[in-house]
Amino acid sequence: MAEMNMAKAINLAMHEAMERDKRVLVMGEDVGPDEGVFRITEGLHAKFGDKRVIDTPLAEAGIVGTAIGMAIYGLRPIAEIQFSGFEYYAYHQIEMHAGRFRNRTRGRLSCPMVIRCPSGGGIRAIEHHSESREAIYAHSPGLKVVMPSGPRNARALLHAAIQDPDPVIYYEPKALYRLFKEDVPETVETLPIGRAQVVQEGKDVTIVAYGAMVRPAIDAAEILEEEDGIRPEIIDLLTIAPMDTETIVNSVKKTGRVIIVHEGPRTCGIGSEVVARINEFALMYLEAPIRRVTGYDVPIPYFAREKAYLPDADKVVSAVREVLSFN
Amino acid sequence: MPRTPIEVPHKIEYLSILNEKGEVDTKLEPKIEPKQLKEMYRWMLLARRVDERLLKLQRQGRIGTFPQATGHEAISLGSIVNLKPSDWHVPAYRELAGFLYRGWPLESILIYWMGYEEGAQPPEGTNDLPIAVPVSSQLLHAAGLGMANNLQGDKNVVVTYFGDGGSSEGDCHEAMNFAAVFDAPVVFVCLNNQFAISVPIAKQMKNKTIAQRAIAYGMDGIRVDGNDVLAMYVATKEAVEKARRGEGPTLIEALTYRYTPHTTADDPSRYRNEDVSKEWAAKEPLIRFEKYLKAKKVMTDAEKQTMEEEIEARINEAITNAEEATKHPPLSDPLVMFDYLYKDMPDYLSLQRDELAKALGISEADDSKKNEASTAKRGG
Ligand SMILES: Cc1ncc(C[n+]2csc(CCOP(=O)(O)OP(=O)(O)O)c2C)c(N)n1
């Protein structure tokens, strides 16, 4: 066991994966001697050299497009996009090619690759550096989308993503990089992609969250337990696509009341899909309308106003109270 | 079916007029009125002092992360002074001198880096686009502005800026090709400071110059000493006049050095030899321009001193104004995040606005915007 923050845990996973598997390489803007703008690729260039830790020209379509070529060739690229707000430049490569090669070639070719990308707000960054757009990728067939919420699951999910036979968008909630530490075991762990985790069992209401929003969900649960004497069940999605319907549905069957929390805009956000799944599989168990505590349908404001935009424990608490008071 | 060479027009010049010692090539020296020369210096000095103060404010936590522009004043100012007010300024993010010259209040610049959208609102009456953070995305807008100018039969010119790193983006290629194909009156100024965060130009491209790409697009290209305000002035003047005559775009590569960290969040000692940075220090644009002005007796020490004092007073005043503005609406009002997304607010967005107002404990009576007529200007 070693205590580490999420930045270190993601870095550790890359060190381990590159040691184990010669096909794994890292590429992106400033990932080499600079070790990434968030230092997530620390020590990799020094250890593995120019051939496996590649500083690319400044071009996101170039990074993802060439990573696709490398993946088809048999390598296992981990492509870093510096901020999720710049991933749009690569979107056509991700959507039209990474997500489709297997399908288009009837399984003959595939793109086993990982696109790592810091996502979300909360670090007083400049314009275009705080976006949460996981829903775009979840909406795109052929992609898997994962988002860790702490150091231990970050490392395990990254290993799973690297080993996965299909392209995985690995979104890193950058507000969590150095926010807290956790024990991470010596031996390499993986977490199954496509499975959510119940991080706290409860019976009164279900709070579904992921990434940086798991924290405010937990904080809200503490307030609710103390002030209202109720115990929420908290689900951490971990994988956004393909979504773990079963874990959500089982919880809804127990609690009958649901809150969904995410940073990204509300309309057609991940919460919309959670609501749809509940409608499909557990509608009759619902005892109250579902509430979404999310970013609003505006671009995340520049940092002076981002706090007002982002979901927090207080907003979750009010939503839970509203849902609980519905009869 | 022979195998024969194809003659491709190729000639890339390098232009330098005022060297780092302050010596001028009198054959190339542009004729600029003494008054304008002094004005040019004043704008550059203002930009420099603002940049230095921004750094202090950032260190004090009074503004957020920002990219410094120190050492890049000649590129921005030397080019922008060739524009008329009706021409278009399409900046990247290191054109501080150009913003100020084009009439952006210093308060706006401060407010932008303090984290408010209001700082990105171009002042009324300017044909300026705001800062473009996603690199090279703005170049296509510049090409489109130039195409529209042609379609409307106008005689305006567009000047746009991007970095050496940004030259690798597909958008950069597309913009130059569009501009060339449609003879758009665009001057593309590449601020080549030799680094894209940590990535040096040698890892960014195999070609010797960025300017030579112009040949492939079928436009003129020139490399200029980006620390030489006179060379920047001359090269841009020629390009602007040519564009105004309807003879299409030009690519100007302004060679300089990134004198500062990439942004205040960067540590260049991780990836570059700072001894080289010291060598470049002597080449920065203000020192040589000042020598030139003094040699020409255009500016005295006393005049410079007065300039410095006026600039300091103006910066102090702007900081006070900007910080005071954050205490009042609209800056103090988070609800304005909803107000400019569309001309007319959709119902579902309006509900979200109400939801946030409730979460923040803002009653309808206190909601300044709600009380205004719904026809209030929403960027219309
Ligand atoms: C599309 C896009 N990708 C990545 C970034 C992050 N980023 C900001 S500036 C920068 C380097 C830009 O280098 P260059 O174009 O040479 O301009 P400079 O900052 O040196 O003036 C990078 C990678 C960005 N802003 N936009």
XYZ file of C-alpha atoms and ligand atoms in Angstrom:
733
model
C 0.000 0.000 0.000
C 1.134 3.501 -0.752
C -0.713 6.746 -0.208
C -0.974 8.897 -3.283
C -3.095 11.478 -5.026
C -4.926 10.893 -8.287
C -2.247 12.562 -10.428
C 0.305 10.139 -9.041
C -2.019 7.151 -9.390
C -2.671 7.812 -13.083
C 1.037 8.312 -13.591
C 1.748 5.050 -11.767
C -0.649 3.146 -14.007
C 1.180 4.400 -17.096
C 4.567 3.445 -15.656
C 3.260 -0.036 -14.855
C 1.536 -0.547 -18.187
C 4.560 0.617 -20.178
C 6.835 -1.680 -18.210
C 4.584 -4.676 -18.757
C 3.683 -4.151 -22.362
C 6.149 -2.860 -24.947
C 3.309 -1.891 -27.273
C 2.056 0.797 -24.915
C 3.216 4.312 -25.721
C 2.236 7.824 -24.708
C 1.772 10.693 -27.140
C 0.482 14.240 -26.981
C 1.353 17.888 -26.484
C 4.062 18.511 -23.883
C 3.972 14.948 -22.516
C 7.770 14.522 -22.915
C 10.416 16.473 -20.992
C 7.769 18.855 -19.650
C 5.911 15.796 -18.294
C 2.509 17.194 -19.176
C 0.963 20.490 -18.149
C -0.446 18.703 -15.094
C 2.703 16.548 -14.705
C 0.699 13.385 -15.276
C 3.420 11.907 -17.481
C 6.107 12.511 -14.843
C 9.175 10.336 -15.233
C 7.905 8.575 -18.356
C 10.115 10.340 -20.875
C 13.163 9.920 -18.672
C 12.469 6.214 -18.321
C 11.098 5.213 -21.721
C 12.614 7.786 -24.076
C 11.495 9.581 -27.206
C 10.159 6.531 -28.976
C 7.567 5.649 -26.384
C 6.835 9.089 -24.982
C 6.211 11.292 -27.968
C 5.885 15.057 -27.971
C 3.697 15.675 -30.987
C 3.122 18.793 -33.029
C 0.258 20.913 -31.726
C -2.651 19.262 -33.511
C -5.351 17.246 -31.814
C -6.751 15.648 -34.972
C -3.160 14.699 -35.720
C -2.663 13.121 -32.313
C -5.828 11.042 -32.377
C -5.671 10.241 -36.086
C -2.113 8.940 -35.884
C -2.902 7.089 -32.665
C -5.626 5.291 -34.614
C -3.060 4.291 -37.222
C -0.725 3.039 -34.521
C -3.496 1.079 -32.832
C -4.430 -0.577 -36.105
C -0.773 -1.437 -36.621
C -0.734 -3.244 -33.293
C 0.566 -0.694 -30.808
C -1.365 0.458 -27.757
C -1.253 4.247 -27.817
C -2.323 6.392 -24.907
C -3.061 9.728 -26.553
C -3.204 12.707 -24.228
C -5.369 15.634 -25.215
C -4.225 18.552 -23.103
C -7.713 19.772 -22.143
C -11.130 18.383 -23.004
C -11.981 21.743 -24.559
C -9.482 21.044 -27.338
C -10.670 17.521 -27.992
C -13.271 18.917 -30.394
C -10.465 19.378 -32.905
C -10.062 15.599 -32.847
C -13.729 14.756 -32.687
C -14.087 13.667 -36.282
C -11.230 11.206 -35.847
C -12.727 9.884 -32.622
C -16.303 9.601 -33.851
C -15.827 8.611 -37.468
C -12.813 6.377 -37.103
C -11.769 5.306 -33.598
C -15.348 4.361 -32.786
C -16.060 2.728 -36.131
C -13.113 0.773 -37.446
C -14.200 -2.470 -35.835
C -17.735 -2.114 -37.122
C -16.800 -0.899 -40.594
C -14.367 -3.719 -41.170
C -16.642 -6.362 -39.670
C -14.169 -6.986 -36.887
C -11.109 -7.271 -39.082
C -9.486 -4.041 -37.783
C -9.889 -2.349 -34.423
C -8.594 0.591 -32.411
C -7.427 -0.478 -28.982
C -6.337 2.899 -27.667
C -6.900 5.254 -24.791
C -7.551 8.965 -25.061
C -6.660 10.566 -21.740
C -7.965 13.996 -21.113
C -8.329 16.351 -18.141
C -11.928 17.426 -17.809
C -14.185 19.636 -15.758
C -13.985 22.842 -13.789
C -13.019 23.989 -10.352
C -9.398 24.976 -10.831
C -9.788 28.663 -11.800
C -8.586 27.898 -15.308
C -8.888 30.240 -18.270
C -11.611 30.116 -20.907
C -12.117 26.767 -22.705
C -10.145 24.881 -20.036
C -13.022 23.707 -17.818
C -15.372 21.821 -20.118
C -17.302 18.663 -19.233
C -18.334 17.058 -22.475
C -18.365 13.339 -21.690
C -21.919 13.153 -23.002
C -20.675 13.777 -26.545
C -18.536 10.660 -26.413
C -21.130 8.599 -24.584
C -23.472 9.491 -27.437
C -20.977 8.296 -30.033
C -21.329 4.577 -30.825
C -18.241 2.416 -30.481
C -16.559 4.361 -27.711
C -16.213 3.543 -24.054
C -16.099 6.450 -21.636
C -14.740 6.139 -18.123
C -14.180 8.688 -15.400
C -12.460 7.911 -12.095
C -13.352 9.610 -8.841
C -10.299 8.871 -6.707
C -6.690 7.673 -6.853
C -7.358 3.972 -6.440
C -10.079 3.639 -9.032
C -8.154 5.979 -11.347
C -5.232 3.614 -11.526
C -7.422 0.520 -11.840
C -9.599 2.029 -14.547
C -6.618 3.206 -16.555
C -5.173 -0.309 -16.547
C -8.527 -1.636 -17.695
C -8.723 1.013 -20.399
C -5.252 0.204 -21.719
C -6.084 -3.508 -21.813
C -9.455 -2.973 -23.425
C -9.801 -4.139 -27.033
C -11.720 -0.988 -27.991
C -11.109 2.758 -27.815
C -11.630 4.223 -24.369
C -12.064 7.892 -23.526
C -10.492 8.257 -20.100
C -11.653 11.547 -18.619
C -9.661 12.830 -15.670
C -11.523 15.180 -13.313
C -8.701 17.665 -13.029
C -10.092 19.249 -9.869
C -9.288 15.949 -8.146
C -5.696 15.548 -9.348
C -4.188 16.721 -6.106
C -7.233 17.158 -3.914
C -6.828 14.104 -1.724
C -4.747 10.980 -1.239
C -5.789 7.388 -0.902
C -4.145 4.040 -0.297
C -3.308 2.325 -3.549
C -2.282 -1.341 -3.317
C 1.130 -2.596 -4.434
C -0.249 -5.078 -6.920
C -1.840 -3.908 -10.116
C -5.624 -3.877 -9.998
C -8.149 -3.389 -12.732
C -11.792 -2.423 -12.495
C -14.247 -3.828 -15.006
C -15.282 -1.241 -17.554
C -19.043 -1.031 -17.621
C -19.611 -1.491 -13.875
C -20.711 1.186 -11.439
C -19.977 1.041 -7.720
C -22.245 1.625 -4.778
C -19.990 3.810 -2.658
C -22.474 4.113 0.167
C -25.482 1.926 0.821
C -28.692 3.625 1.784
C -32.425 3.224 1.547
C -34.110 6.610 1.277
C -32.878 8.059 -1.971
C -30.323 7.237 -4.678
C -27.705 9.783 -5.698
C -26.018 8.931 -8.996
C -22.743 10.761 -9.635
C -19.334 10.274 -11.203
C -15.947 11.938 -11.420
C -15.521 15.105 -9.397
C -19.204 15.063 -8.443
C -18.898 12.017 -6.201
C -17.377 14.238 -3.493
C -20.272 16.709 -3.249
C -22.625 13.710 -3.298
C -20.835 12.225 -0.297
C -20.730 15.585 1.471
C -24.435 16.046 0.839
C -25.162 12.586 2.208
C -23.340 13.471 5.406
C -25.367 16.645 5.831
C -28.598 14.782 5.133
C -27.797 12.055 7.585
C -26.965 14.537 10.283
C -29.688 17.091 9.707
C -32.532 15.013 8.290
C -31.725 11.545 9.555
C -31.906 10.010 6.113
C -29.386 7.775 4.429
C -28.861 8.177 0.699
C -27.421 5.427 -1.447
C -24.598 6.791 -3.593
C -23.688 5.289 -6.945
C -20.417 6.190 -8.635
C -20.878 5.367 -12.314
C -17.122 5.072 -13.053
C -18.037 4.007 -16.570
C -20.295 6.420 -18.375
C -20.572 4.312 -21.522
C -21.523 1.529 -21.672
C -23.612 2.466 -18.651
C -24.283 -0.013 -15.855
C -28.062 -0.123 -15.954
C -28.345 -2.929 -13.424
C -26.683 -1.173 -10.513
C -28.838 1.910 -11.036
C -32.054 -0.053 -11.418
C -31.413 -2.196 -8.353
C -30.881 0.903 -6.285
C -34.001 2.606 -7.613
C -36.045 -0.463 -6.788
C -34.868 -0.043 -3.218
C -35.180 3.712 -2.794
C -37.765 4.862 -5.343
C -36.229 8.331 -5.419
C -33.304 9.533 -7.479
C -30.972 12.495 -7.882
C -28.382 12.653 -10.632
C -25.367 14.918 -10.331
C -23.009 15.956 -13.114
C -21.018 19.007 -14.159
C -21.822 18.985 -17.846
C -24.859 20.804 -19.253
C -28.240 19.329 -18.447
C -29.868 18.915 -21.833
C -28.931 15.549 -23.339
C -26.413 15.181 -20.522
C -25.545 11.877 -18.859
C -28.420 12.460 -16.460
C -30.856 12.311 -19.351
C -29.670 8.792 -20.143
C -29.901 7.721 -16.506
C -33.500 8.950 -16.397
C -34.278 7.104 -19.605
C -32.851 3.832 -18.288
C -34.848 4.180 -15.104
C -37.962 4.783 -17.182
C -37.251 1.712 -19.231
C -36.496 -0.641 -16.372
C -37.849 0.715 -13.099
C -40.553 3.269 -13.809
C -43.070 1.601 -11.559
C -40.727 1.766 -8.613
C -40.426 5.532 -8.736
C -42.102 7.430 -5.943
C -41.096 10.922 -7.042
C -39.910 12.734 -10.143
C -36.168 12.443 -10.672
C -34.141 15.593 -10.117
C -30.969 16.508 -11.993
C -28.353 18.637 -10.269
C -26.111 19.540 -13.155
C -24.277 22.255 -14.957
C -26.710 24.555 -16.731
C -27.217 24.692 -20.473
C -24.590 27.398 -20.913
C -20.842 27.174 -21.472
C -19.196 26.888 -18.069
C -18.551 30.490 -17.028
C -15.049 31.882 -16.680
C -13.626 31.135 -13.285
C -15.034 34.076 -11.339
C -18.522 32.634 -11.777
C -17.802 28.938 -12.125
C -18.628 28.170 -8.512
C -22.201 29.276 -9.073
C -22.385 27.040 -12.129
C -20.970 23.878 -10.603
C -23.103 21.480 -8.589
C -22.152 21.415 -4.929
C -23.263 19.707 -1.741
C -25.839 22.400 -0.955
C -27.515 22.053 -4.327
C -27.596 18.267 -3.895
C -29.057 18.573 -0.397
C -31.887 20.828 -1.606
C -32.642 18.521 -4.497
C -32.778 15.509 -2.198
C -35.085 17.326 0.190
C -37.368 18.248 -2.657
C -37.497 14.720 -3.974
C -38.092 13.320 -0.510
C -40.908 15.713 0.226
C -42.814 14.645 -2.872
C -45.825 12.508 -2.074
C 6.282 11.221 -70.655
C 9.407 12.759 -69.367
C 10.435 13.365 -65.842
C 11.020 17.106 -65.776
C 11.335 19.695 -63.069
C 8.361 21.967 -62.436
C 9.250 25.545 -61.751
C 7.619 26.536 -58.492
C 7.852 30.199 -57.610
C 9.938 30.415 -54.522
C 11.565 33.252 -52.753
C 11.405 33.918 -49.067
C 12.988 37.074 -47.756
C 14.108 37.947 -44.300
C 13.571 41.545 -43.254
C 15.380 43.414 -40.526
C 15.672 47.200 -40.423
C 16.583 48.118 -36.869
C 19.099 45.795 -35.280
C 19.535 44.997 -31.620
C 22.176 47.673 -31.227
C 19.688 50.267 -32.363
C 21.407 50.715 -35.752
C 19.082 51.345 -38.636
C 19.339 50.417 -42.288
C 18.635 53.837 -43.754
C 17.745 52.429 -47.165
C 14.952 50.354 -45.665
C 13.950 52.750 -42.928
C 10.253 53.686 -43.209
C 9.227 57.303 -43.157
C 7.154 57.619 -40.034
C 6.318 61.011 -38.534
C 8.213 61.650 -35.278
C 4.926 62.093 -33.448
C 3.717 58.703 -34.605
C 7.024 57.065 -33.751
C 6.741 58.343 -30.230
C 3.144 57.165 -30.046
C 4.199 53.719 -31.191
C 6.775 53.592 -28.450
C 4.216 54.720 -25.910
C 1.800 51.906 -26.821
C 4.579 49.371 -26.626
C 5.729 50.677 -23.270
C 2.166 50.639 -21.997
C 1.774 47.017 -23.071
C 5.035 46.116 -21.370
C 4.137 47.793 -18.100
C 0.655 46.302 -18.144
C 2.119 42.855 -18.692
C 4.534 43.304 -15.802
C 1.729 44.470 -13.550
C -0.520 41.600 -14.588
C 2.203 39.249 -13.455
C 2.274 40.896 -10.033
C -1.502 40.727 -9.792
C -1.402 37.062 -10.735
C 1.170 36.339 -8.051
C -1.061 38.121 -5.548
C -4.039 36.019 -6.605
C -5.929 39.037 -7.939
C -6.134 37.656 -11.480
C -5.925 34.100 -12.806
C -3.441 32.305 -15.019
C -2.483 34.326 -18.081
C 0.003 34.266 -20.964
C 2.529 37.088 -20.833
C 3.242 39.244 -23.853
C 6.540 40.768 -22.782
C 8.917 40.902 -25.734
C 6.132 40.561 -28.292
C 5.154 44.241 -28.411
C 6.822 44.964 -31.747
C 4.927 42.208 -33.535
C 1.533 43.287 -32.352
C 2.027 47.047 -32.472
C 4.195 47.224 -35.575
C 1.502 45.408 -37.519
C -1.673 46.857 -36.002
C -0.784 50.505 -36.657
C -1.280 49.821 -40.362
C -4.987 49.154 -39.848
C -7.819 51.609 -40.220
C -10.586 51.443 -37.639
C -12.851 49.712 -40.177
C -10.264 46.979 -40.735
C -10.471 43.821 -38.679
C -8.246 42.719 -35.813
C -8.402 38.971 -35.159
C -5.979 38.250 -32.328
C -4.734 35.118 -30.622
C -3.766 35.841 -26.994
C -0.426 37.623 -26.938
C -1.528 40.755 -28.786
C -1.777 42.920 -25.686
C -0.294 45.965 -27.443
C -2.777 45.568 -30.279
C -5.758 45.314 -27.940
C -4.760 48.536 -26.214
C -4.050 50.315 -29.480
C -7.419 49.298 -30.890
C -9.180 50.906 -27.944
C -9.865 48.045 -25.570
C -10.028 49.661 -22.137
C -7.380 48.393 -19.784
C -10.250 47.618 -17.447
C -11.595 45.062 -19.946
C -8.271 43.326 -20.136
C -8.054 43.124 -16.358
C -11.621 41.924 -16.081
C -10.977 39.180 -18.626
C -8.053 37.814 -16.625
C -10.056 38.221 -13.413
C -12.347 35.577 -14.851
C -15.313 37.487 -16.268
C -16.805 37.146 -19.750
C -17.410 40.896 -19.787
C -13.695 41.304 -20.476
C -14.143 39.627 -23.859
C -16.714 42.122 -25.081
C -15.156 44.179 -27.872
C -15.687 47.908 -27.330
C -18.439 49.488 -29.430
C -17.223 50.797 -32.734
C -14.266 48.437 -33.109
C -13.949 45.678 -35.651
C -12.149 43.413 -33.241
C -12.666 39.813 -32.246
C -11.841 38.828 -28.658
C -8.954 36.652 -27.521
C -8.880 33.212 -29.143
C -7.703 30.519 -26.755
C -8.191 27.418 -28.958
C -5.104 27.873 -31.073
C -5.471 28.801 -34.728
C -9.266 28.522 -34.645
C -9.454 32.281 -35.192
C -7.600 32.104 -38.512
C -10.631 30.697 -40.275
C -12.757 33.554 -38.956
C -10.188 35.958 -40.350
C -10.369 34.237 -43.728
C -14.170 34.422 -43.614
C -14.150 38.100 -42.708
C -11.880 38.699 -45.659
C -14.102 36.666 -47.984
C -17.152 38.607 -46.808
C -15.327 41.855 -47.453
C -14.808 40.764 -51.046
C -18.389 39.617 -51.457
C -19.608 42.972 -50.188
C -17.227 44.878 -52.430
C -15.573 46.613 -49.472
C -11.964 47.626 -49.070
C -11.227 46.437 -45.566
C -8.315 44.289 -44.498
C -8.042 41.642 -41.796
C -4.953 41.102 -39.684
C -4.803 37.908 -37.676
C -2.255 36.305 -35.361
C -1.193 32.781 -34.418
C 1.805 30.984 -32.939
C 4.467 28.661 -34.265
C 2.755 25.816 -32.434
C -0.589 26.854 -33.818
C 0.845 26.546 -37.315
C 0.511 22.764 -36.935
C -3.258 22.805 -36.574
C -5.427 21.816 -39.503
C -7.399 25.035 -39.039
C -4.256 27.002 -39.891
C -3.785 25.179 -43.162
C -7.445 25.472 -44.074
C -7.539 29.183 -43.311
C -4.536 30.003 -45.465
C -5.772 27.895 -48.312
C -9.232 29.478 -48.206
C -7.779 32.952 -48.003
C -5.510 32.291 -50.969
C -8.170 30.586 -53.101
C -10.612 33.444 -52.538
C -8.051 36.264 -52.633
C -9.200 37.268 -49.178
C -7.520 40.428 -47.877
C -5.936 38.765 -44.862
C -2.536 39.296 -43.313
C -1.555 36.219 -41.326
C 1.009 37.135 -38.697
C 2.757 34.141 -37.175
C 4.277 35.022 -33.844
C 7.139 32.554 -33.949
C 8.537 32.622 -30.441
C 10.061 29.196 -31.050
C 8.105 27.351 -28.394
C 4.668 25.831 -28.065
C 4.641 25.511 -24.303
C 7.588 23.085 -24.034
C 7.798 21.926 -27.630
C 10.530 23.695 -29.588
C 9.976 24.680 -33.187
C 12.371 21.972 -34.393
C 9.960 19.332 -33.078
C 6.971 21.189 -34.477
C 8.014 21.132 -38.126
C 10.704 19.985 -40.566
C 10.632 23.076 -42.745
C 13.180 25.795 -42.261
C 10.725 28.670 -41.960
C 7.011 29.040 -41.454
C 7.032 31.784 -44.084
C 7.863 29.311 -46.839
C 4.490 27.641 -46.433
C 3.082 30.674 -48.190
C 4.590 29.400 -51.431
C 2.558 26.223 -51.228
C -0.653 28.207 -50.803
C 0.152 30.564 -53.620
C 0.581 33.679 -51.533
C 3.495 35.852 -50.540
C 5.466 34.999 -47.453
C 8.160 36.840 -45.577
C 10.146 36.285 -42.422
C 10.647 39.370 -40.300
C 12.690 40.152 -37.227
C 9.816 40.160 -34.756
C 11.763 42.260 -32.300
C 12.153 45.018 -34.845
C 9.116 47.244 -34.837
C 10.211 49.020 -38.034
C 10.514 45.780 -39.960
C 7.135 44.631 -38.664
C 5.703 47.967 -39.700
C 7.131 47.816 -43.211
C 6.241 44.186 -43.885
C 2.679 44.630 -42.656
C 2.233 47.916 -44.491
C 3.157 46.232 -47.755
C 0.892 43.289 -47.052
C -2.035 45.488 -46.011
C -1.716 47.693 -49.088
C -1.520 44.664 -51.324
C -4.578 43.129 -49.681
C -6.472 46.392 -50.043
C -5.679 46.437 -53.741
C -7.399 43.067 -53.997
C -4.224 41.060 -54.439
C -4.914 38.558 -51.683
C -3.348 37.341 -48.467
C 0.197 37.393 -47.112
C 1.923 35.332 -44.476
C 4.340 37.200 -42.215
C 6.462 35.080 -39.936
C 7.689 37.250 -37.082
C 10.689 35.612 -35.512
C 11.173 36.245 -31.814
C 11.720 34.356 -28.613
C 9.306 33.504 -25.829
C 10.819 35.690 -23.161
C 8.533 34.521 -20.395
C 7.098 31.224 -19.238
C 4.296 30.057 -21.532
C 1.793 31.179 -18.925
C 2.063 31.929 -15.250
C 1.426 28.204 -14.670
C 4.502 27.130 -16.640
C 8.099 26.436 -15.612
C 10.398 26.705 -18.656
C 13.485 25.521 -16.783
C 12.021 22.029 -17.154
C 12.481 21.976 -20.895
C 14.743 24.718 -22.193
C 18.173 26.124 -21.586
C 17.602 29.414 -19.850
C 21.107 30.575 -20.844
C 19.739 30.876 -24.360
C 16.874 32.916 -22.958
C 19.415 35.296 -21.459
C 21.070 35.742 -24.847
C 17.761 36.788 -26.306
C 17.152 39.326 -23.560
C 19.364 41.907 -25.267
C 17.395 41.554 -28.485
C 14.027 42.518 -27.067
C 12.142 45.187 -29.008
C 11.844 48.122 -26.607
C 15.532 48.683 -25.916
C 16.477 49.072 -29.573
C 13.442 51.192 -30.372
C 14.271 53.533 -27.529
C 17.881 53.869 -28.746
C 16.601 54.629 -32.212
C 14.187 57.284 -30.993
C 16.821 58.933 -28.868
C 19.388 58.889 -31.672
C 16.811 60.510 -33.926
C 16.010 63.000 -31.182
C 12.394 61.983 -31.327
C 12.183 61.312 -27.614
C 14.141 62.625 -24.654
C 14.800 60.951 -21.329
C 12.480 63.422 -19.673
C 9.699 62.585 -22.104
C 10.150 58.913 -21.442
C 9.989 59.570 -17.739
C 6.718 61.423 -18.159
C 5.382 58.554 -20.226
C 6.312 56.102 -17.489
C 4.554 58.190 -14.879
C 1.405 58.572 -16.943
C 1.347 54.865 -17.679
C 1.743 53.934 -14.048
C -1.045 56.261 -13.031
C -3.303 54.860 -15.739
C -2.585 51.268 -14.702
C -3.290 52.060 -11.062
C -6.526 53.726 -11.987
C -7.611 50.822 -14.179
C -6.915 48.270 -11.462
C -8.970 50.267 -8.989
C -11.799 50.589 -11.512
C -11.740 46.913 -12.440
C -11.655 45.687 -8.859
C -14.443 48.052 -7.926
C -16.493 46.840 -10.901
C -16.357 43.269 -9.630
C -18.350 44.359 -6.586
C -21.343 45.516 -8.605
C -23.662 44.077 -11.266
C -23.155 42.817 -13.838
C -19.842 41.402 -12.612
C -21.087 40.533 -9.161
C -24.145 38.780 -10.587
C -23.660 35.101 -11.456
C -27.090 34.958 -13.087
C -25.816 36.819 -16.124
C -24.271 33.532 -17.216
C -27.652 32.811 -18.822
C -28.305 36.125 -20.460
C -26.222 36.123 -23.596
C -26.461 32.576 -24.855
C -29.221 33.387 -27.314
C -30.932 36.565 -28.356
C -34.089 35.276 -26.720
C -33.854 32.984 -23.747
C -35.540 29.593 -24.276
C -38.046 28.620 -21.591
C -36.044 25.705 -20.291
C -32.999 27.909 -19.831
C -35.107 30.467 -18.060
C -36.196 27.754 -15.611
C -32.566 26.918 -14.959
C -31.871 30.568 -14.317
C -34.662 30.628 -11.740
C -33.277 27.470 -10.192
C -29.844 29.041 -9.741
C -31.357 32.256 -8.398
C -33.158 30.185 -5.775
C -30.005 28.236 -4.928
C -28.122 31.501 -4.448
C -30.930 33.001 -2.403
C -31.534 35.806 -4.908
C -35.150 36.894 -4.693
C -37.018 38.065 -7.763
C -37.084 41.596 -6.418
C -33.283 41.618 -6.201
C -32.804 40.067 -9.605
C -31.722 43.094 -11.594
C -32.005 41.448 -14.963
C -35.485 40.026 -14.400
C -36.779 43.491 -13.806
C -35.416 44.850 -17.019
C -37.555 44.638 -20.114
C -37.146 41.261 -21.777
C -35.984 43.106 -24.840
C -32.840 44.136 -22.954
C -29.873 43.859 -25.212
C -28.688 40.314 -25.299
C -25.792 40.735 -27.611
C -28.258 41.554 -30.394
C -6.413 23.677 -29.896
C -5.612 23.910 -28.698
N -4.840 22.909 -28.239
C -4.100 23.081 -27.130
C -4.114 24.267 -26.468
C -3.297 24.441 -25.197
N -2.228 25.374 -25.507
C -2.378 26.676 -25.247
S -1.162 27.563 -25.868
C -0.360 26.215 -26.444
C 0.921 26.377 -27.175
C 0.782 27.377 -28.246
O 2.010 27.591 -28.847
P 2.177 28.635 -29.994
O 1.102 28.465 -31.006
O 3.563 28.542 -30.466
O 1.899 30.036 -29.309
P 2.603 30.709 -28.044
O 1.769 30.342 -26.862
O 3.995 30.237 -27.955
O 2.501 32.171 -28.322
C -1.076 25.072 -26.153
C -0.654 23.710 -26.496
C -4.942 25.287 -26.974
N -5.036 26.484 -26.377
N -5.674 25.089 -28.086
